[in-house]
Amino acid sequence: MREAFQEAKATKNMHSRVGYVAFYTKCLIANKQYKPAEQYAETFLKVYKKEIFKYRWHIFFSAYLESLLFQTKFDKLVSVIRKYKLNDKDKKYTEKAVYLPNIPWYAAIAEYKESRNGLDKISQRMLKDTEILLQNRDKTRPLEELLDELRPLIPDVFNRVFAIAKDPVIKNLFR
């Protein structure tokens, strides 16, 4: 990713540039560099807000919000979602083939961790969304990856979904 930095910075193709920033942010997160990931995304957002929303807002904000989630900056995460009306945008985005409920799940986790929503509410939400996503076999692997990222943050929610799920595939995902 660092080798591609100069090329990504120089490109006029904003679709590629926004994608690069999102994936670079994800790489920082994978290396547990949450604060630099947040700062990198915020700096880019300040300069290229219009371009982010024009080209790849979902992948960009998924990465940015994940950096906040892993730093337990729950108030800031919810504030960013509200400020940019990401819930409304996300609802329109659900029909896309690449859609995963990162943004609403990050918001639900933040609200749960801040004791604004109970265990049953978040568990039911994740179970329902998972049932819908599993209707499309192409989403199974990306969903597994998202769940693997979230498991350490909310083990009690995973235990609850496992307990209430009837589908053995879903039980396996939340084991």
mmCIF file with all atom_site columns, C-alpha atoms in Angstrom:
data_model
loop_
_atom_site.group_PDB
_atom_site.id
_atom_site.type_symbol
_atom_site.label_atom_id
_atom_site.label_alt_id
_atom_site.label_comp_id
_atom_site.label_asym_id
_atom_site.label_entity_id
_atom_site.label_seq_id
_atom_site.pdbx_PDB_ins_code
_atom_site.Cartn_x
_atom_site.Cartn_y
_atom_site.Cartn_z
_atom_site.occupancy
_atom_site.B_iso_or_equiv
_atom_site.pdbx_formal_charge
_atom_site.auth_seq_id
_atom_site.auth_comp_id
_atom_site.auth_asym_id
_atom_site.auth_atom_id
_atom_site.pdbx_PDB_model_num
ATOM 1   C CA . MET A 1 1   ? 0.000   0.000   0.000   1.00 0.00 ? 1   MET A CA 1
ATOM 2   C CA . ARG A 1 2   ? 2.829   2.387   0.795   1.00 0.00 ? 2   ARG A CA 1
ATOM 3   C CA . GLU A 1 3   ? 4.437   1.675   -2.584  1.00 0.00 ? 3   GLU A CA 1
ATOM 4   C CA . ALA A 1 4   ? 1.186   2.672   -4.291  1.00 0.00 ? 4   ALA A CA 1
ATOM 5   C CA . PHE A 1 5   ? 0.880   5.895   -2.271  1.00 0.00 ? 5   PHE A CA 1
ATOM 6   C CA . GLN A 1 6   ? 2.502   8.252   -4.794  1.00 0.00 ? 6   GLN A CA 1
ATOM 7   C CA . GLU A 1 7   ? 0.533   6.806   -7.686  1.00 0.00 ? 7   GLU A CA 1
ATOM 8   C CA . ALA A 1 8   ? -2.739  7.029   -5.752  1.00 0.00 ? 8   ALA A CA 1
ATOM 9   C CA . LYS A 1 9   ? -1.969  10.590  -4.701  1.00 0.00 ? 9   LYS A CA 1
ATOM 10  C CA . ALA A 1 10  ? -1.162  11.647  -8.270  1.00 0.00 ? 10  ALA A CA 1
ATOM 11  C CA . THR A 1 11  ? -4.098  10.009  -10.018 1.00 0.00 ? 11  THR A CA 1
ATOM 12  C CA . LYS A 1 12  ? -6.932  12.165  -11.314 1.00 0.00 ? 12  LYS A CA 1
ATOM 13  C CA . ASN A 1 13  ? -9.270  9.161   -11.053 1.00 0.00 ? 13  ASN A CA 1
ATOM 14  C CA . MET A 1 14  ? -11.160 9.937   -7.842  1.00 0.00 ? 14  MET A CA 1
ATOM 15  C CA . HIS A 1 15  ? -12.856 6.526   -7.792  1.00 0.00 ? 15  HIS A CA 1
ATOM 16  C CA . SER A 1 16  ? -9.391  4.968   -7.484  1.00 0.00 ? 16  SER A CA 1
ATOM 17  C CA . ARG A 1 17  ? -8.148  7.575   -5.041  1.00 0.00 ? 17  ARG A CA 1
ATOM 18  C CA . VAL A 1 18  ? -11.097 7.210   -2.661  1.00 0.00 ? 18  VAL A CA 1
ATOM 19  C CA . GLY A 1 19  ? -10.755 3.427   -2.910  1.00 0.00 ? 19  GLY A CA 1
ATOM 20  C CA . TYR A 1 20  ? -7.054  3.631   -2.112  1.00 0.00 ? 20  TYR A CA 1
ATOM 21  C CA . VAL A 1 21  ? -7.695  5.764   0.976   1.00 0.00 ? 21  VAL A CA 1
ATOM 22  C CA . ALA A 1 22  ? -10.380 3.340   2.197   1.00 0.00 ? 22  ALA A CA 1
ATOM 23  C CA . PHE A 1 23  ? -8.144  0.306   1.702   1.00 0.00 ? 23  PHE A CA 1
ATOM 24  C CA . TYR A 1 24  ? -5.136  2.042   3.232   1.00 0.00 ? 24  TYR A CA 1
ATOM 25  C CA . THR A 1 25  ? -7.294  2.919   6.242   1.00 0.00 ? 25  THR A CA 1
ATOM 26  C CA . LYS A 1 26  ? -8.359  -0.737  6.469   1.00 0.00 ? 26  LYS A CA 1
ATOM 27  C CA . CYS A 1 27  ? -4.683  -1.811  6.343   1.00 0.00 ? 27  CYS A CA 1
ATOM 28  C CA . LEU A 1 28  ? -3.875  0.511   9.234   1.00 0.00 ? 28  LEU A CA 1
ATOM 29  C CA . ILE A 1 29  ? -6.793  -0.959  11.174  1.00 0.00 ? 29  ILE A CA 1
ATOM 30  C CA . ALA A 1 30  ? -5.621  -4.511  10.414  1.00 0.00 ? 30  ALA A CA 1
ATOM 31  C CA . ASN A 1 31  ? -2.289  -3.507  11.938  1.00 0.00 ? 31  ASN A CA 1
ATOM 32  C CA . LYS A 1 32  ? -4.039  -2.059  14.997  1.00 0.00 ? 32  LYS A CA 1
ATOM 33  C CA . GLN A 1 33  ? -3.029  1.488   14.059  1.00 0.00 ? 33  GLN A CA 1
ATOM 34  C CA . TYR A 1 34  ? -6.481  2.863   14.770  1.00 0.00 ? 34  TYR A CA 1
ATOM 35  C CA . LYS A 1 35  ? -5.563  6.485   15.524  1.00 0.00 ? 35  LYS A CA 1
ATOM 36  C CA . PRO A 1 36  ? -3.469  6.937   12.345  1.00 0.00 ? 36  PRO A CA 1
ATOM 37  C CA . ALA A 1 37  ? -6.320  5.287   10.389  1.00 0.00 ? 37  ALA A CA 1
ATOM 38  C CA . GLU A 1 38  ? -8.793  7.774   11.845  1.00 0.00 ? 38  GLU A CA 1
ATOM 39  C CA . GLN A 1 39  ? -6.510  10.737  11.165  1.00 0.00 ? 39  GLN A CA 1
ATOM 40  C CA . TYR A 1 40  ? -5.784  9.652   7.598   1.00 0.00 ? 40  TYR A CA 1
ATOM 41  C CA . ALA A 1 41  ? -9.489  9.220   6.812   1.00 0.00 ? 41  ALA A CA 1
ATOM 42  C CA . GLU A 1 42  ? -10.464 12.509  8.502   1.00 0.00 ? 42  GLU A CA 1
ATOM 43  C CA . THR A 1 43  ? -7.842  14.474  6.608   1.00 0.00 ? 43  THR A CA 1
ATOM 44  C CA . PHE A 1 44  ? -9.007  13.026  3.310   1.00 0.00 ? 44  PHE A CA 1
ATOM 45  C CA . LEU A 1 45  ? -12.654 13.659  4.209   1.00 0.00 ? 45  LEU A CA 1
ATOM 46  C CA . LYS A 1 46  ? -11.982 17.336  4.935   1.00 0.00 ? 46  LYS A CA 1
ATOM 47  C CA . VAL A 1 47  ? -10.459 17.861  1.499   1.00 0.00 ? 47  VAL A CA 1
ATOM 48  C CA . TYR A 1 48  ? -12.481 15.465  -0.668  1.00 0.00 ? 48  TYR A CA 1
ATOM 49  C CA . LYS A 1 49  ? -15.938 15.202  0.919   1.00 0.00 ? 49  LYS A CA 1
ATOM 50  C CA . LYS A 1 50  ? -17.749 15.844  -2.366  1.00 0.00 ? 50  LYS A CA 1
ATOM 51  C CA . GLU A 1 51  ? -15.677 13.272  -4.230  1.00 0.00 ? 51  GLU A CA 1
ATOM 52  C CA . ILE A 1 52  ? -16.151 10.644  -1.514  1.00 0.00 ? 52  ILE A CA 1
ATOM 53  C CA . PHE A 1 53  ? -19.919 10.952  -1.791  1.00 0.00 ? 53  PHE A CA 1
ATOM 54  C CA . LYS A 1 54  ? -19.796 10.966  -5.574  1.00 0.00 ? 54  LYS A CA 1
ATOM 55  C CA . TYR A 1 55  ? -17.690 7.826   -5.941  1.00 0.00 ? 55  TYR A CA 1
ATOM 56  C CA . ARG A 1 56  ? -17.230 5.443   -3.004  1.00 0.00 ? 56  ARG A CA 1
ATOM 57  C CA . TRP A 1 57  ? -18.837 6.768   0.136   1.00 0.00 ? 57  TRP A CA 1
ATOM 58  C CA . HIS A 1 58  ? -19.841 3.365   1.568   1.00 0.00 ? 58  HIS A CA 1
ATOM 59  C CA . ILE A 1 59  ? -16.391 1.798   1.496   1.00 0.00 ? 59  ILE A CA 1
ATOM 60  C CA . PHE A 1 60  ? -14.756 5.008   2.718   1.00 0.00 ? 60  PHE A CA 1
ATOM 61  C CA . PHE A 1 61  ? -17.092 5.485   5.690   1.00 0.00 ? 61  PHE A CA 1
ATOM 62  C CA . SER A 1 62  ? -17.030 1.778   6.533   1.00 0.00 ? 62  SER A CA 1
ATOM 63  C CA . ALA A 1 63  ? -13.267 2.047   7.020   1.00 0.00 ? 63  ALA A CA 1
ATOM 64  C CA . TYR A 1 64  ? -13.372 5.411   8.799   1.00 0.00 ? 64  TYR A CA 1
ATOM 65  C CA . LEU A 1 65  ? -16.119 4.340   11.190  1.00 0.00 ? 65  LEU A CA 1
ATOM 66  C CA . GLU A 1 66  ? -14.344 1.066   11.897  1.00 0.00 ? 66  GLU A CA 1
ATOM 67  C CA . SER A 1 67  ? -11.318 3.052   13.064  1.00 0.00 ? 67  SER A CA 1
ATOM 68  C CA . LEU A 1 68  ? -13.576 4.894   15.510  1.00 0.00 ? 68  LEU A CA 1
ATOM 69  C CA . LEU A 1 69  ? -15.264 1.684   16.628  1.00 0.00 ? 69  LEU A CA 1
ATOM 70  C CA . PHE A 1 70  ? -11.973 0.018   17.561  1.00 0.00 ? 70  PHE A CA 1
ATOM 71  C CA . GLN A 1 71  ? -10.943 3.102   19.540  1.00 0.00 ? 71  GLN A CA 1
ATOM 72  C CA . THR A 1 72  ? -14.284 2.984   21.381  1.00 0.00 ? 72  THR A CA 1
ATOM 73  C CA . LYS A 1 73  ? -15.097 6.494   20.149  1.00 0.00 ? 73  LYS A CA 1
ATOM 74  C CA . PHE A 1 74  ? -18.786 5.661   20.128  1.00 0.00 ? 74  PHE A CA 1
ATOM 75  C CA . ASP A 1 75  ? -20.142 9.205   20.459  1.00 0.00 ? 75  ASP A CA 1
ATOM 76  C CA . LYS A 1 76  ? -17.983 10.387  17.578  1.00 0.00 ? 76  LYS A CA 1
ATOM 77  C CA . LEU A 1 77  ? -19.021 7.404   15.439  1.00 0.00 ? 77  LEU A CA 1
ATOM 78  C CA . VAL A 1 78  ? -22.717 8.158   15.949  1.00 0.00 ? 78  VAL A CA 1
ATOM 79  C CA . SER A 1 79  ? -22.061 11.862  15.371  1.00 0.00 ? 79  SER A CA 1
ATOM 80  C CA . VAL A 1 80  ? -20.351 11.193  12.017  1.00 0.00 ? 80  VAL A CA 1
ATOM 81  C CA . ILE A 1 81  ? -23.254 8.974   10.934  1.00 0.00 ? 81  ILE A CA 1
ATOM 82  C CA . ARG A 1 82  ? -25.739 11.713  11.800  1.00 0.00 ? 82  ARG A CA 1
ATOM 83  C CA . LYS A 1 83  ? -23.695 14.566  10.341  1.00 0.00 ? 83  LYS A CA 1
ATOM 84  C CA . TYR A 1 84  ? -23.395 12.923  6.939   1.00 0.00 ? 84  TYR A CA 1
ATOM 85  C CA . LYS A 1 85  ? -26.853 11.258  7.033   1.00 0.00 ? 85  LYS A CA 1
ATOM 86  C CA . LEU A 1 86  ? -25.248 7.884   6.451   1.00 0.00 ? 86  LEU A CA 1
ATOM 87  C CA . ASN A 1 87  ? -28.256 5.868   7.648   1.00 0.00 ? 87  ASN A CA 1
ATOM 88  C CA . ASP A 1 88  ? -30.414 7.373   4.905   1.00 0.00 ? 88  ASP A CA 1
ATOM 89  C CA . LYS A 1 89  ? -27.732 6.777   2.293   1.00 0.00 ? 89  LYS A CA 1
ATOM 90  C CA . ASP A 1 90  ? -27.198 3.238   3.569   1.00 0.00 ? 90  ASP A CA 1
ATOM 91  C CA . LYS A 1 91  ? -30.882 2.354   3.171   1.00 0.00 ? 91  LYS A CA 1
ATOM 92  C CA . LYS A 1 92  ? -30.677 3.299   -0.507  1.00 0.00 ? 92  LYS A CA 1
ATOM 93  C CA . TYR A 1 93  ? -27.465 1.318   -0.892  1.00 0.00 ? 93  TYR A CA 1
ATOM 94  C CA . THR A 1 94  ? -28.828 -2.033  0.372   1.00 0.00 ? 94  THR A CA 1
ATOM 95  C CA . GLU A 1 95  ? -29.691 -3.266  -3.123  1.00 0.00 ? 95  GLU A CA 1
ATOM 96  C CA . LYS A 1 96  ? -26.079 -3.097  -4.301  1.00 0.00 ? 96  LYS A CA 1
ATOM 97  C CA . ALA A 1 97  ? -24.403 -6.452  -4.873  1.00 0.00 ? 97  ALA A CA 1
ATOM 98  C CA . VAL A 1 98  ? -21.475 -5.492  -2.627  1.00 0.00 ? 98  VAL A CA 1
ATOM 99  C CA . TYR A 1 99  ? -23.629 -4.248  0.256   1.00 0.00 ? 99  TYR A CA 1
ATOM 100 C CA . LEU A 1 100 ? -22.876 -5.260  3.818   1.00 0.00 ? 100 LEU A CA 1
ATOM 101 C CA . PRO A 1 101 ? -24.522 -3.607  6.838   1.00 0.00 ? 101 PRO A CA 1
ATOM 102 C CA . ASN A 1 102 ? -21.240 -2.204  8.206   1.00 0.00 ? 102 ASN A CA 1
ATOM 103 C CA . ILE A 1 103 ? -22.578 1.274   8.902   1.00 0.00 ? 103 ILE A CA 1
ATOM 104 C CA . PRO A 1 104 ? -25.845 0.319   10.639  1.00 0.00 ? 104 PRO A CA 1
ATOM 105 C CA . TRP A 1 105 ? -24.077 -2.416  12.597  1.00 0.00 ? 105 TRP A CA 1
ATOM 106 C CA . TYR A 1 106 ? -21.313 -0.051  13.713  1.00 0.00 ? 106 TYR A CA 1
ATOM 107 C CA . ALA A 1 107 ? -23.997 2.395   14.833  1.00 0.00 ? 107 ALA A CA 1
ATOM 108 C CA . ALA A 1 108 ? -25.899 -0.370  16.645  1.00 0.00 ? 108 ALA A CA 1
ATOM 109 C CA . ILE A 1 109 ? -22.708 -1.509  18.397  1.00 0.00 ? 109 ILE A CA 1
ATOM 110 C CA . ALA A 1 110 ? -21.888 2.059   19.447  1.00 0.00 ? 110 ALA A CA 1
ATOM 111 C CA . GLU A 1 111 ? -25.401 2.557   20.822  1.00 0.00 ? 111 GLU A CA 1
ATOM 112 C CA . TYR A 1 112 ? -25.280 -0.802  22.580  1.00 0.00 ? 112 TYR A CA 1
ATOM 113 C CA . LYS A 1 113 ? -21.892 -0.054  24.139  1.00 0.00 ? 113 LYS A CA 1
ATOM 114 C CA . GLU A 1 114 ? -23.185 3.316   25.306  1.00 0.00 ? 114 GLU A CA 1
ATOM 115 C CA . SER A 1 115 ? -26.197 1.508   26.854  1.00 0.00 ? 115 SER A CA 1
ATOM 116 C CA . ARG A 1 116 ? -28.684 3.189   24.551  1.00 0.00 ? 116 ARG A CA 1
ATOM 117 C CA . ASN A 1 117 ? -29.961 -0.137  23.214  1.00 0.00 ? 117 ASN A CA 1
ATOM 118 C CA . GLY A 1 118 ? -30.252 -3.495  24.882  1.00 0.00 ? 118 GLY A CA 1
ATOM 119 C CA . LEU A 1 119 ? -28.757 -6.857  24.061  1.00 0.00 ? 119 LEU A CA 1
ATOM 120 C CA . ASP A 1 120 ? -31.984 -8.191  22.568  1.00 0.00 ? 120 ASP A CA 1
ATOM 121 C CA . LYS A 1 121 ? -32.374 -5.264  20.182  1.00 0.00 ? 121 LYS A CA 1
ATOM 122 C CA . ILE A 1 122 ? -28.879 -5.499  18.678  1.00 0.00 ? 122 ILE A CA 1
ATOM 123 C CA . SER A 1 123 ? -29.030 -9.309  18.582  1.00 0.00 ? 123 SER A CA 1
ATOM 124 C CA . GLN A 1 124 ? -32.348 -9.293  16.732  1.00 0.00 ? 124 GLN A CA 1
ATOM 125 C CA . ARG A 1 125 ? -31.023 -6.682  14.293  1.00 0.00 ? 125 ARG A CA 1
ATOM 126 C CA . MET A 1 126 ? -27.916 -8.682  13.482  1.00 0.00 ? 126 MET A CA 1
ATOM 127 C CA . LEU A 1 127 ? -29.887 -11.922 13.176  1.00 0.00 ? 127 LEU A CA 1
ATOM 128 C CA . LYS A 1 128 ? -32.447 -10.372 10.810  1.00 0.00 ? 128 LYS A CA 1
ATOM 129 C CA . ASP A 1 129 ? -29.787 -8.720  8.644   1.00 0.00 ? 129 ASP A CA 1
ATOM 130 C CA . THR A 1 130 ? -27.793 -11.952 8.500   1.00 0.00 ? 130 THR A CA 1
ATOM 131 C CA . GLU A 1 131 ? -30.860 -13.920 7.394   1.00 0.00 ? 131 GLU A CA 1
ATOM 132 C CA . ILE A 1 132 ? -31.432 -11.429 4.578   1.00 0.00 ? 132 ILE A CA 1
ATOM 133 C CA . LEU A 1 133 ? -27.775 -11.392 3.504   1.00 0.00 ? 133 LEU A CA 1
ATOM 134 C CA . LEU A 1 134 ? -27.534 -15.169 3.415   1.00 0.00 ? 134 LEU A CA 1
ATOM 135 C CA . GLN A 1 135 ? -30.219 -15.283 0.754   1.00 0.00 ? 135 GLN A CA 1
ATOM 136 C CA . ASN A 1 136 ? -27.418 -14.171 -1.566  1.00 0.00 ? 136 ASN A CA 1
ATOM 137 C CA . ARG A 1 137 ? -24.677 -16.825 -1.515  1.00 0.00 ? 137 ARG A CA 1
ATOM 138 C CA . ASP A 1 138 ? -22.119 -14.320 -2.867  1.00 0.00 ? 138 ASP A CA 1
ATOM 139 C CA . LYS A 1 139 ? -22.272 -12.433 0.415   1.00 0.00 ? 139 LYS A CA 1
ATOM 140 C CA . THR A 1 140 ? -21.399 -15.343 2.688   1.00 0.00 ? 140 THR A CA 1
ATOM 141 C CA . ARG A 1 141 ? -17.613 -14.831 2.690   1.00 0.00 ? 141 ARG A CA 1
ATOM 142 C CA . PRO A 1 142 ? -17.680 -11.021 3.089   1.00 0.00 ? 142 PRO A CA 1
ATOM 143 C CA . LEU A 1 143 ? -20.242 -11.445 5.874   1.00 0.00 ? 143 LEU A CA 1
ATOM 144 C CA . GLU A 1 144 ? -17.983 -13.953 7.628   1.00 0.00 ? 144 GLU A CA 1
ATOM 145 C CA . GLU A 1 145 ? -15.101 -11.471 7.425   1.00 0.00 ? 145 GLU A CA 1
ATOM 146 C CA . LEU A 1 146 ? -17.230 -8.671  8.889   1.00 0.00 ? 146 LEU A CA 1
ATOM 147 C CA . LEU A 1 147 ? -18.401 -10.922 11.715  1.00 0.00 ? 147 LEU A CA 1
ATOM 148 C CA . ASP A 1 148 ? -14.821 -11.988 12.449  1.00 0.00 ? 148 ASP A CA 1
ATOM 149 C CA . GLU A 1 149 ? -13.887 -8.310  12.828  1.00 0.00 ? 149 GLU A CA 1
ATOM 150 C CA . LEU A 1 150 ? -16.778 -7.630  15.189  1.00 0.00 ? 150 LEU A CA 1
ATOM 151 C CA . ARG A 1 151 ? -16.638 -10.806 17.326  1.00 0.00 ? 151 ARG A CA 1
ATOM 152 C CA . PRO A 1 152 ? -13.995 -9.519  19.797  1.00 0.00 ? 152 PRO A CA 1
ATOM 153 C CA . LEU A 1 153 ? -15.955 -6.306  20.367  1.00 0.00 ? 153 LEU A CA 1
ATOM 154 C CA . ILE A 1 154 ? -19.310 -7.843  21.199  1.00 0.00 ? 154 ILE A CA 1
ATOM 155 C CA . PRO A 1 155 ? -18.947 -11.470 22.321  1.00 0.00 ? 155 PRO A CA 1
ATOM 156 C CA . ASP A 1 156 ? -22.142 -11.235 24.376  1.00 0.00 ? 156 ASP A CA 1
ATOM 157 C CA . VAL A 1 157 ? -24.113 -10.281 21.255  1.00 0.00 ? 157 VAL A CA 1
ATOM 158 C CA . PHE A 1 158 ? -22.606 -13.201 19.341  1.00 0.00 ? 158 PHE A CA 1
ATOM 159 C CA . ASN A 1 159 ? -23.576 -15.552 22.179  1.00 0.00 ? 159 ASN A CA 1
ATOM 160 C CA . ARG A 1 160 ? -27.117 -14.192 22.155  1.00 0.00 ? 160 ARG A CA 1
ATOM 161 C CA . VAL A 1 161 ? -27.536 -14.505 18.367  1.00 0.00 ? 161 VAL A CA 1
ATOM 162 C CA . PHE A 1 162 ? -26.138 -18.039 18.556  1.00 0.00 ? 162 PHE A CA 1
ATOM 163 C CA . ALA A 1 163 ? -28.693 -18.877 21.255  1.00 0.00 ? 163 ALA A CA 1
ATOM 164 C CA . ILE A 1 164 ? -31.727 -17.490 19.400  1.00 0.00 ? 164 ILE A CA 1
ATOM 165 C CA . ALA A 1 165 ? -30.843 -18.457 15.814  1.00 0.00 ? 165 ALA A CA 1
ATOM 166 C CA . LYS A 1 166 ? -32.660 -21.461 14.419  1.00 0.00 ? 166 LYS A CA 1
ATOM 167 C CA . ASP A 1 167 ? -30.744 -21.762 11.140  1.00 0.00 ? 167 ASP A CA 1
ATOM 168 C CA . PRO A 1 168 ? -27.611 -23.925 11.570  1.00 0.00 ? 168 PRO A CA 1
ATOM 169 C CA . VAL A 1 169 ? -25.696 -21.772 9.054   1.00 0.00 ? 169 VAL A CA 1
ATOM 170 C CA . ILE A 1 170 ? -26.345 -18.666 11.141  1.00 0.00 ? 170 ILE A CA 1
ATOM 171 C CA . LYS A 1 171 ? -25.522 -20.512 14.363  1.00 0.00 ? 171 LYS A CA 1
ATOM 172 C CA . ASN A 1 172 ? -22.189 -21.472 12.788  1.00 0.00 ? 172 ASN A CA 1
ATOM 173 C CA . LEU A 1 173 ? -21.465 -17.836 11.825  1.00 0.00 ? 173 LEU A CA 1
ATOM 174 C CA . PHE A 1 174 ? -22.057 -16.662 15.406  1.00 0.00 ? 174 PHE A CA 1
ATOM 175 C CA . ARG A 1 175 ? -20.341 -19.586 17.186  1.00 0.00 ? 175 ARG A CA 1
#
